[in-house]
mmCIF file of C-alpha atoms in Angstrom:
data_model
loop_
_atom_site.group_PDB
_atom_site.id
_atom_site.type_symbol
_atom_site.label_atom_id
_atom_site.label_comp_id
_atom_site.label_asym_id
_atom_site.label_seq_id
_atom_site.Cartn_x
_atom_site.Cartn_y
_atom_site.Cartn_z
ATOM 1 C CA UNK S 1 -43.873 28.468 -23.054
ATOM 2 C CA UNK S 2 -41.192 29.845 -25.538
ATOM 3 C CA UNK S 3 -37.804 28.504 -25.147
ATOM 4 C CA UNK S 4 -34.176 28.199 -26.654
ATOM 5 C CA UNK S 5 -30.670 27.877 -24.975
ATOM 6 C CA UNK S 6 -27.769 30.211 -24.432
ATOM 7 C CA UNK S 7 -24.431 29.432 -23.333
ATOM 8 C CA UNK S 8 -23.126 30.703 -19.740
ATOM 9 C CA UNK S 9 -20.224 30.549 -17.795
ATOM 10 C CA UNK S 10 -18.789 31.509 -13.927
ATOM 11 C CA UNK S 11 -21.054 33.557 -12.391
ATOM 12 C CA UNK S 12 -18.254 35.352 -10.190
ATOM 13 C CA UNK S 13 -19.011 37.111 -7.375
ATOM 14 C CA UNK S 14 -20.491 40.679 -8.637
ATOM 15 C CA UNK S 15 -23.366 40.154 -7.614
ATOM 16 C CA UNK S 16 -24.123 40.939 -3.596
ATOM 17 C CA UNK S 17 -26.129 38.449 -2.927
ATOM 18 C CA UNK S 18 -25.492 40.072 -5.545
ATOM 19 C CA UNK S 19 -22.245 42.001 -4.936
ATOM 20 C CA UNK S 20 -20.886 44.060 -7.804
ATOM 21 C CA UNK S 21 -18.002 45.088 -10.234
ATOM 22 C CA UNK S 22 -16.156 41.409 -9.971
ATOM 23 C CA UNK S 23 -14.412 42.192 -6.963
ATOM 24 C CA UNK S 24 -15.430 39.284 -4.048
ATOM 25 C CA UNK S 25 -17.854 40.032 -1.434
ATOM 26 C CA UNK S 26 -17.040 39.585 2.114
ATOM 27 C CA UNK S 27 -20.334 37.044 2.573
ATOM 28 C CA UNK S 28 -19.000 33.674 2.053
ATOM 29 C CA UNK S 29 -22.706 31.635 0.191
ATOM 30 C CA UNK S 30 -23.604 34.869 -0.908
ATOM 31 C CA UNK S 31 -21.694 34.435 -3.920
ATOM 32 C CA UNK S 32 -22.760 33.323 -7.250
ATOM 33 C CA UNK S 33 -21.563 30.540 -8.246
ATOM 34 C CA UNK S 34 -18.323 30.226 -10.364
ATOM 35 C CA UNK S 35 -18.829 26.609 -11.947
ATOM 36 C CA UNK S 36 -19.628 26.276 -15.522
ATOM 37 C CA UNK S 37 -22.918 26.634 -16.421
ATOM 38 C CA UNK S 38 -23.518 24.569 -19.410
ATOM 39 C CA UNK S 39 -26.191 25.910 -22.233
ATOM 40 C CA UNK S 40 -27.995 22.681 -21.463
ATOM 41 C CA UNK S 41 -28.569 23.966 -18.042
ATOM 42 C CA UNK S 42 -29.991 27.515 -18.688
ATOM 43 C CA UNK S 43 -33.723 27.602 -20.057
ATOM 44 C CA UNK S 44 -34.361 30.761 -21.908
ATOM 45 C CA UNK S 45 -38.289 31.548 -21.011
ATOM 46 C CA UNK S 46 -41.007 34.199 -21.872
ATOM 47 C CA UNK S 47 -42.253 35.902 -19.403
ATOM 48 C CA UNK S 48 -45.142 38.086 -18.920
ATOM 49 C CA UNK S 49 -42.990 40.767 -16.469
ATOM 50 C CA UNK S 50 -43.463 44.625 -16.296
ATOM 51 C CA UNK S 51 -43.144 46.585 -19.802
ATOM 52 C CA UNK S 52 -40.446 43.728 -20.975
ATOM 53 C CA UNK S 53 -42.981 41.275 -21.891
ATOM 54 C CA UNK S 54 -41.924 40.642 -24.937
ATOM 55 C CA UNK S 55 -38.473 40.123 -24.350
ATOM 56 C CA UNK S 56 -36.728 36.900 -23.730
ATOM 57 C CA UNK S 57 -35.469 35.985 -19.844
ATOM 58 C CA UNK S 58 -32.174 33.821 -19.456
ATOM 59 C CA UNK S 59 -33.318 32.804 -16.002
ATOM 60 C CA UNK S 60 -29.722 30.957 -14.131
ATOM 61 C CA UNK S 61 -29.369 29.368 -10.671
ATOM 62 C CA UNK S 62 -26.893 30.933 -7.910
ATOM 63 C CA UNK S 63 -25.808 30.966 -4.874
ATOM 64 C CA UNK S 64 -27.225 33.668 -1.906
ATOM 65 C CA UNK S 65 -28.800 34.091 1.407
ATOM 66 C CA UNK S 66 -32.419 33.858 1.301
ATOM 67 C CA UNK S 67 -34.286 34.898 4.375
ATOM 68 C CA UNK S 68 -37.580 33.082 5.067
ATOM 69 C CA UNK S 69 -38.858 35.494 7.156
ATOM 70 C CA UNK S 70 -39.198 39.064 7.043
ATOM 71 C CA UNK S 71 -37.614 40.050 10.421
ATOM 72 C CA UNK S 72 -34.493 38.130 9.223
ATOM 73 C CA UNK S 73 -34.506 40.193 6.509
ATOM 74 C CA UNK S 74 -34.664 43.521 7.983
ATOM 75 C CA UNK S 75 -32.127 42.476 10.831
ATOM 76 C CA UNK S 76 -29.490 42.048 7.654
ATOM 77 C CA UNK S 77 -30.384 44.744 5.712
ATOM 78 C CA UNK S 78 -28.275 48.449 6.367
ATOM 79 C CA UNK S 79 -30.185 49.911 4.503
ATOM 80 C CA UNK S 80 -34.158 50.293 3.741
ATOM 81 C CA UNK S 81 -35.815 51.924 1.902
ATOM 82 C CA UNK S 82 -39.025 53.127 -0.153
ATOM 83 C CA UNK S 83 -38.141 54.460 -2.904
ATOM 84 C CA UNK S 84 -38.932 54.781 -6.628
ATOM 85 C CA UNK S 85 -36.888 55.246 -10.439
ATOM 86 C CA UNK S 86 -38.089 57.223 -13.084
ATOM 87 C CA UNK S 87 -35.713 55.258 -15.454
ATOM 88 C CA UNK S 88 -37.150 52.790 -17.678
ATOM 89 C CA UNK S 89 -35.447 48.558 -17.485
ATOM 90 C CA UNK S 90 -34.229 48.734 -20.996
ATOM 91 C CA UNK S 91 -32.200 52.667 -20.428
ATOM 92 C CA UNK S 92 -30.230 51.267 -17.408
ATOM 93 C CA UNK S 93 -25.938 50.933 -17.008
ATOM 94 C CA UNK S 94 -26.489 47.235 -17.483
ATOM 95 C CA UNK S 95 -23.265 45.392 -17.230
ATOM 96 C CA UNK S 96 -22.322 42.068 -18.627
ATOM 97 C CA UNK S 97 -19.054 40.303 -18.496
ATOM 98 C CA UNK S 98 -17.970 37.394 -20.819
ATOM 99 C CA UNK S 99 -15.099 35.130 -20.673
ATOM 100 C CA UNK S 100 -11.731 36.278 -22.534
ATOM 101 C CA UNK S 101 -11.699 33.683 -25.221
ATOM 102 C CA UNK S 102 -8.710 32.107 -27.265
ATOM 103 C CA UNK S 103 -8.342 31.783 -31.122
ATOM 104 C CA UNK S 104 -9.315 28.037 -30.971
ATOM 105 C CA UNK S 105 -12.888 29.094 -29.660
ATOM 106 C CA UNK S 106 -13.589 31.592 -32.274
ATOM 107 C CA UNK S 107 -17.134 31.076 -33.748
ATOM 108 C CA UNK S 108 -18.617 29.730 -31.007
ATOM 109 C CA UNK S 109 -20.920 31.315 -28.751
ATOM 110 C CA UNK S 110 -19.608 34.359 -25.953
ATOM 111 C CA UNK S 111 -19.563 32.706 -22.883
ATOM 112 C CA UNK S 112 -20.899 35.345 -19.770
ATOM 113 C CA UNK S 113 -19.046 35.451 -16.518
ATOM 114 C CA UNK S 114 -21.294 37.876 -14.963
ATOM 115 C CA UNK S 115 -23.670 40.357 -15.634
ATOM 116 C CA UNK S 116 -25.638 43.000 -12.982
ATOM 117 C CA UNK S 117 -27.632 46.135 -13.762
ATOM 118 C CA UNK S 118 -27.165 49.718 -12.428
ATOM 119 C CA UNK S 119 -30.369 51.451 -11.450
ATOM 120 C CA UNK S 120 -30.946 54.713 -10.243
ATOM 121 C CA UNK S 121 -33.824 55.042 -6.982
ATOM 122 C CA UNK S 122 -35.041 58.240 -5.119
ATOM 123 C CA UNK S 123 -35.178 57.683 -2.029
ATOM 124 C CA UNK S 124 -38.757 58.997 -0.228
ATOM 125 C CA UNK S 125 -38.300 57.887 3.273
ATOM 126 C CA UNK S 126 -35.801 56.081 4.805
ATOM 127 C CA UNK S 127 -36.740 52.761 7.263
ATOM 128 C CA UNK S 128 -33.501 51.725 8.662
ATOM 129 C CA UNK S 129 -30.258 52.814 7.857
ATOM 130 C CA UNK S 130 -26.506 52.364 9.274
ATOM 131 C CA UNK S 131 -25.041 54.609 11.715
ATOM 132 C CA UNK S 132 -22.653 55.659 9.788
ATOM 133 C CA UNK S 133 -24.132 56.833 7.179
ATOM 134 C CA UNK S 134 -26.795 59.651 6.647
ATOM 135 C CA UNK S 135 -29.328 58.934 3.721
ATOM 136 C CA UNK S 136 -31.270 61.925 3.136
ATOM 137 C CA UNK S 137 -34.930 62.008 1.940
ATOM 138 C CA UNK S 138 -35.295 62.441 -1.367
ATOM 139 C CA UNK S 139 -31.504 61.561 -2.360
ATOM 140 C CA UNK S 140 -30.870 59.811 -5.587
ATOM 141 C CA UNK S 141 -28.549 56.529 -4.880
ATOM 142 C CA UNK S 142 -27.908 53.952 -7.232
ATOM 143 C CA UNK S 143 -28.341 50.007 -6.073
ATOM 144 C CA UNK S 144 -27.115 46.591 -7.940
ATOM 145 C CA UNK S 145 -29.749 44.486 -9.445
ATOM 146 C CA UNK S 146 -29.599 40.761 -9.762
ATOM 147 C CA UNK S 147 -30.327 40.981 -13.463
ATOM 148 C CA UNK S 148 -29.447 42.618 -16.614
ATOM 149 C CA UNK S 149 -29.942 43.131 -21.032
ATOM 150 C CA UNK S 150 -27.879 42.200 -23.537
ATOM 151 C CA UNK S 151 -26.073 44.508 -25.236
ATOM 152 C CA UNK S 152 -28.182 43.866 -28.503
ATOM 153 C CA UNK S 153 -31.243 43.795 -25.724
ATOM 154 C CA UNK S 154 -32.270 40.217 -27.507
ATOM 155 C CA UNK S 155 -32.245 38.719 -24.104
ATOM 156 C CA UNK S 156 -32.844 39.440 -20.506
ATOM 157 C CA UNK S 157 -30.651 37.460 -18.030
ATOM 158 C CA UNK S 158 -31.914 36.931 -14.159
ATOM 159 C CA UNK S 159 -30.347 35.436 -11.107
ATOM 160 C CA UNK S 160 -32.891 33.072 -9.535
ATOM 161 C CA UNK S 161 -35.720 34.325 -11.663
ATOM 162 C CA UNK S 162 -35.371 37.999 -10.103
ATOM 163 C CA UNK S 163 -37.553 40.695 -11.422
ATOM 164 C CA UNK S 164 -36.322 44.124 -12.113
ATOM 165 C CA UNK S 165 -37.952 46.973 -10.093
ATOM 166 C CA UNK S 166 -40.539 48.834 -12.241
ATOM 167 C CA UNK S 167 -40.469 52.321 -13.852
ATOM 168 C CA UNK S 168 -43.109 54.877 -11.828
ATOM 169 C CA UNK S 169 -43.589 52.277 -8.843
ATOM 170 C CA UNK S 170 -43.065 52.621 -5.185
ATOM 171 C CA UNK S 171 -41.149 49.779 -3.978
ATOM 172 C CA UNK S 172 -39.747 48.720 -0.802
ATOM 173 C CA UNK S 173 -36.234 47.559 -1.120
ATOM 174 C CA UNK S 174 -34.071 45.652 1.376
ATOM 175 C CA UNK S 175 -30.431 46.718 0.605
ATOM 176 C CA UNK S 176 -26.992 45.795 1.388
ATOM 177 C CA UNK S 177 -23.043 47.142 0.848
ATOM 178 C CA UNK S 178 -20.143 44.995 -1.308
ATOM 179 C CA UNK S 179 -16.869 45.450 -0.889
ATOM 180 C CA UNK S 180 -17.766 48.099 -3.650
ATOM 181 C CA UNK S 181 -19.643 50.298 -1.055
ATOM 182 C CA UNK S 182 -22.508 49.795 -3.454
ATOM 183 C CA UNK S 183 -25.845 48.781 -2.019
ATOM 184 C CA UNK S 184 -27.597 45.661 -3.605
ATOM 185 C CA UNK S 185 -31.077 44.462 -3.075
ATOM 186 C CA UNK S 186 -31.210 41.715 -1.201
ATOM 187 C CA UNK S 187 -32.953 37.774 -0.706
ATOM 188 C CA UNK S 188 -33.550 38.538 -4.227
ATOM 189 C CA UNK S 189 -37.270 39.075 -5.640
ATOM 190 C CA UNK S 190 -38.037 38.917 -2.242
ATOM 191 C CA UNK S 191 -36.244 41.962 -1.319
ATOM 192 C CA UNK S 192 -38.165 44.604 -3.299
ATOM 193 C CA UNK S 193 -41.683 44.771 -2.722
ATOM 194 C CA UNK S 194 -43.657 47.031 -5.067
ATOM 195 C CA UNK S 195 -46.467 49.120 -3.244
ATOM 196 C CA UNK S 196 -48.371 50.080 -6.597
ATOM 197 C CA UNK S 197 -50.012 46.912 -7.775
ATOM 198 C CA UNK S 198 -48.753 42.786 -7.671
ATOM 199 C CA UNK S 199 -46.026 41.856 -8.972
ATOM 200 C CA UNK S 200 -46.061 40.378 -12.325
ATOM 201 C CA UNK S 201 -44.210 37.633 -10.692
ATOM 202 C CA UNK S 202 -43.895 34.172 -12.921
ATOM 203 C CA UNK S 203 -43.543 30.638 -11.222
ATOM 204 C CA UNK S 204 -41.147 28.676 -13.570
ATOM 205 C CA UNK S 205 -41.472 24.835 -12.511
ATOM 206 C CA UNK S 206 -38.965 24.025 -14.560
ATOM 207 C CA UNK S 207 -36.063 26.481 -12.593
ATOM 208 C CA UNK S 208 -37.665 25.242 -8.991
ATOM 209 C CA UNK S 209 -39.833 28.197 -9.323
ATOM 210 C CA UNK S 210 -42.799 26.865 -9.251
ATOM 211 C CA UNK S 211 -44.134 28.732 -5.767
ATOM 212 C CA UNK S 212 -42.783 32.252 -6.259
ATOM 213 C CA UNK S 213 -45.194 34.855 -6.222
ATOM 214 C CA UNK S 214 -46.649 33.057 -3.523
ATOM 215 C CA UNK S 215 -44.183 33.280 -1.268
ATOM 216 C CA UNK S 216 -43.793 36.629 -2.478
ATOM 217 C CA UNK S 217 -46.390 37.747 -1.720
ATOM 218 C CA UNK S 218 -47.080 36.220 1.844
ATOM 219 C CA UNK S 219 -43.578 38.423 2.711
ATOM 220 C CA UNK S 220 -45.117 41.524 1.439
ATOM 221 C CA UNK S 221 -48.327 41.385 3.784
ATOM 222 C CA UNK S 222 -45.853 41.179 6.360
ATOM 223 C CA UNK S 223 -43.596 43.859 4.953
ATOM 224 C CA UNK S 224 -46.833 46.159 4.445
ATOM 225 C CA UNK S 225 -47.730 45.627 7.936
ATOM 226 C CA UNK S 226 -44.698 46.657 9.956
ATOM 227 C CA UNK S 227 -44.437 49.810 7.592
ATOM 228 C CA UNK S 228 -47.987 50.562 7.198
ATOM 229 C CA UNK S 229 -47.756 54.098 8.931
ATOM 230 C CA UNK S 230 -44.429 54.916 6.602
ATOM 231 C CA UNK S 231 -46.191 53.445 3.808
ATOM 232 C CA UNK S 232 -49.671 56.015 4.568
ATOM 233 C CA UNK S 233 -47.589 58.598 5.056
ATOM 234 C CA UNK S 234 -45.887 58.033 1.252
ATOM 235 C CA UNK S 235 -48.810 57.725 0.021
ATOM 236 C CA UNK S 236 -49.799 61.410 0.665
#
């Protein structure tokens, strides 16, 4: 497996369980760690995921609430939808924020403090929504994903081995708002489930993600059982 190193710094609370836009979220342990991550702690690995398999991926660790069952995930989600996107990942709005550097640090690698992607999705069916807000079918909304592409297109940054929503595929997506009122995917990759095909989830043992694929497929089966009728309707 191809590996290099990349310097990252404070992963602040712009990811809501992921979150957004640098403002703190009121979800406690869902905030991304604010401690500095040295270059020796972040490994870049070649991935075979989706249409971006030729781009190196930086996998970072973050603190977030992990839901072990679909029942827990559904209970805490504010919005659950069947949706898709027509945007290629490379063409989406990628936000990468850097730690301000001093003159003494000139010439050193820039340290990243935050990153995420805003993905426009089309809601095909609403499976759960808050009483205070009505999301209509066929409405487009922007959601936060804990992943981003560097400005030069050389690397994809991913929190906890998150796999992006692929263009042209139907998903069931579990969402929750951050303090800016923007929806974000919760539970990392186990908060979005591809209904079209099997996700190309890569197990990364060196990052503690050696069982990601099996965990995802198990929860996906539960999701498909809960929403069997809705999925059948979406396929018509």
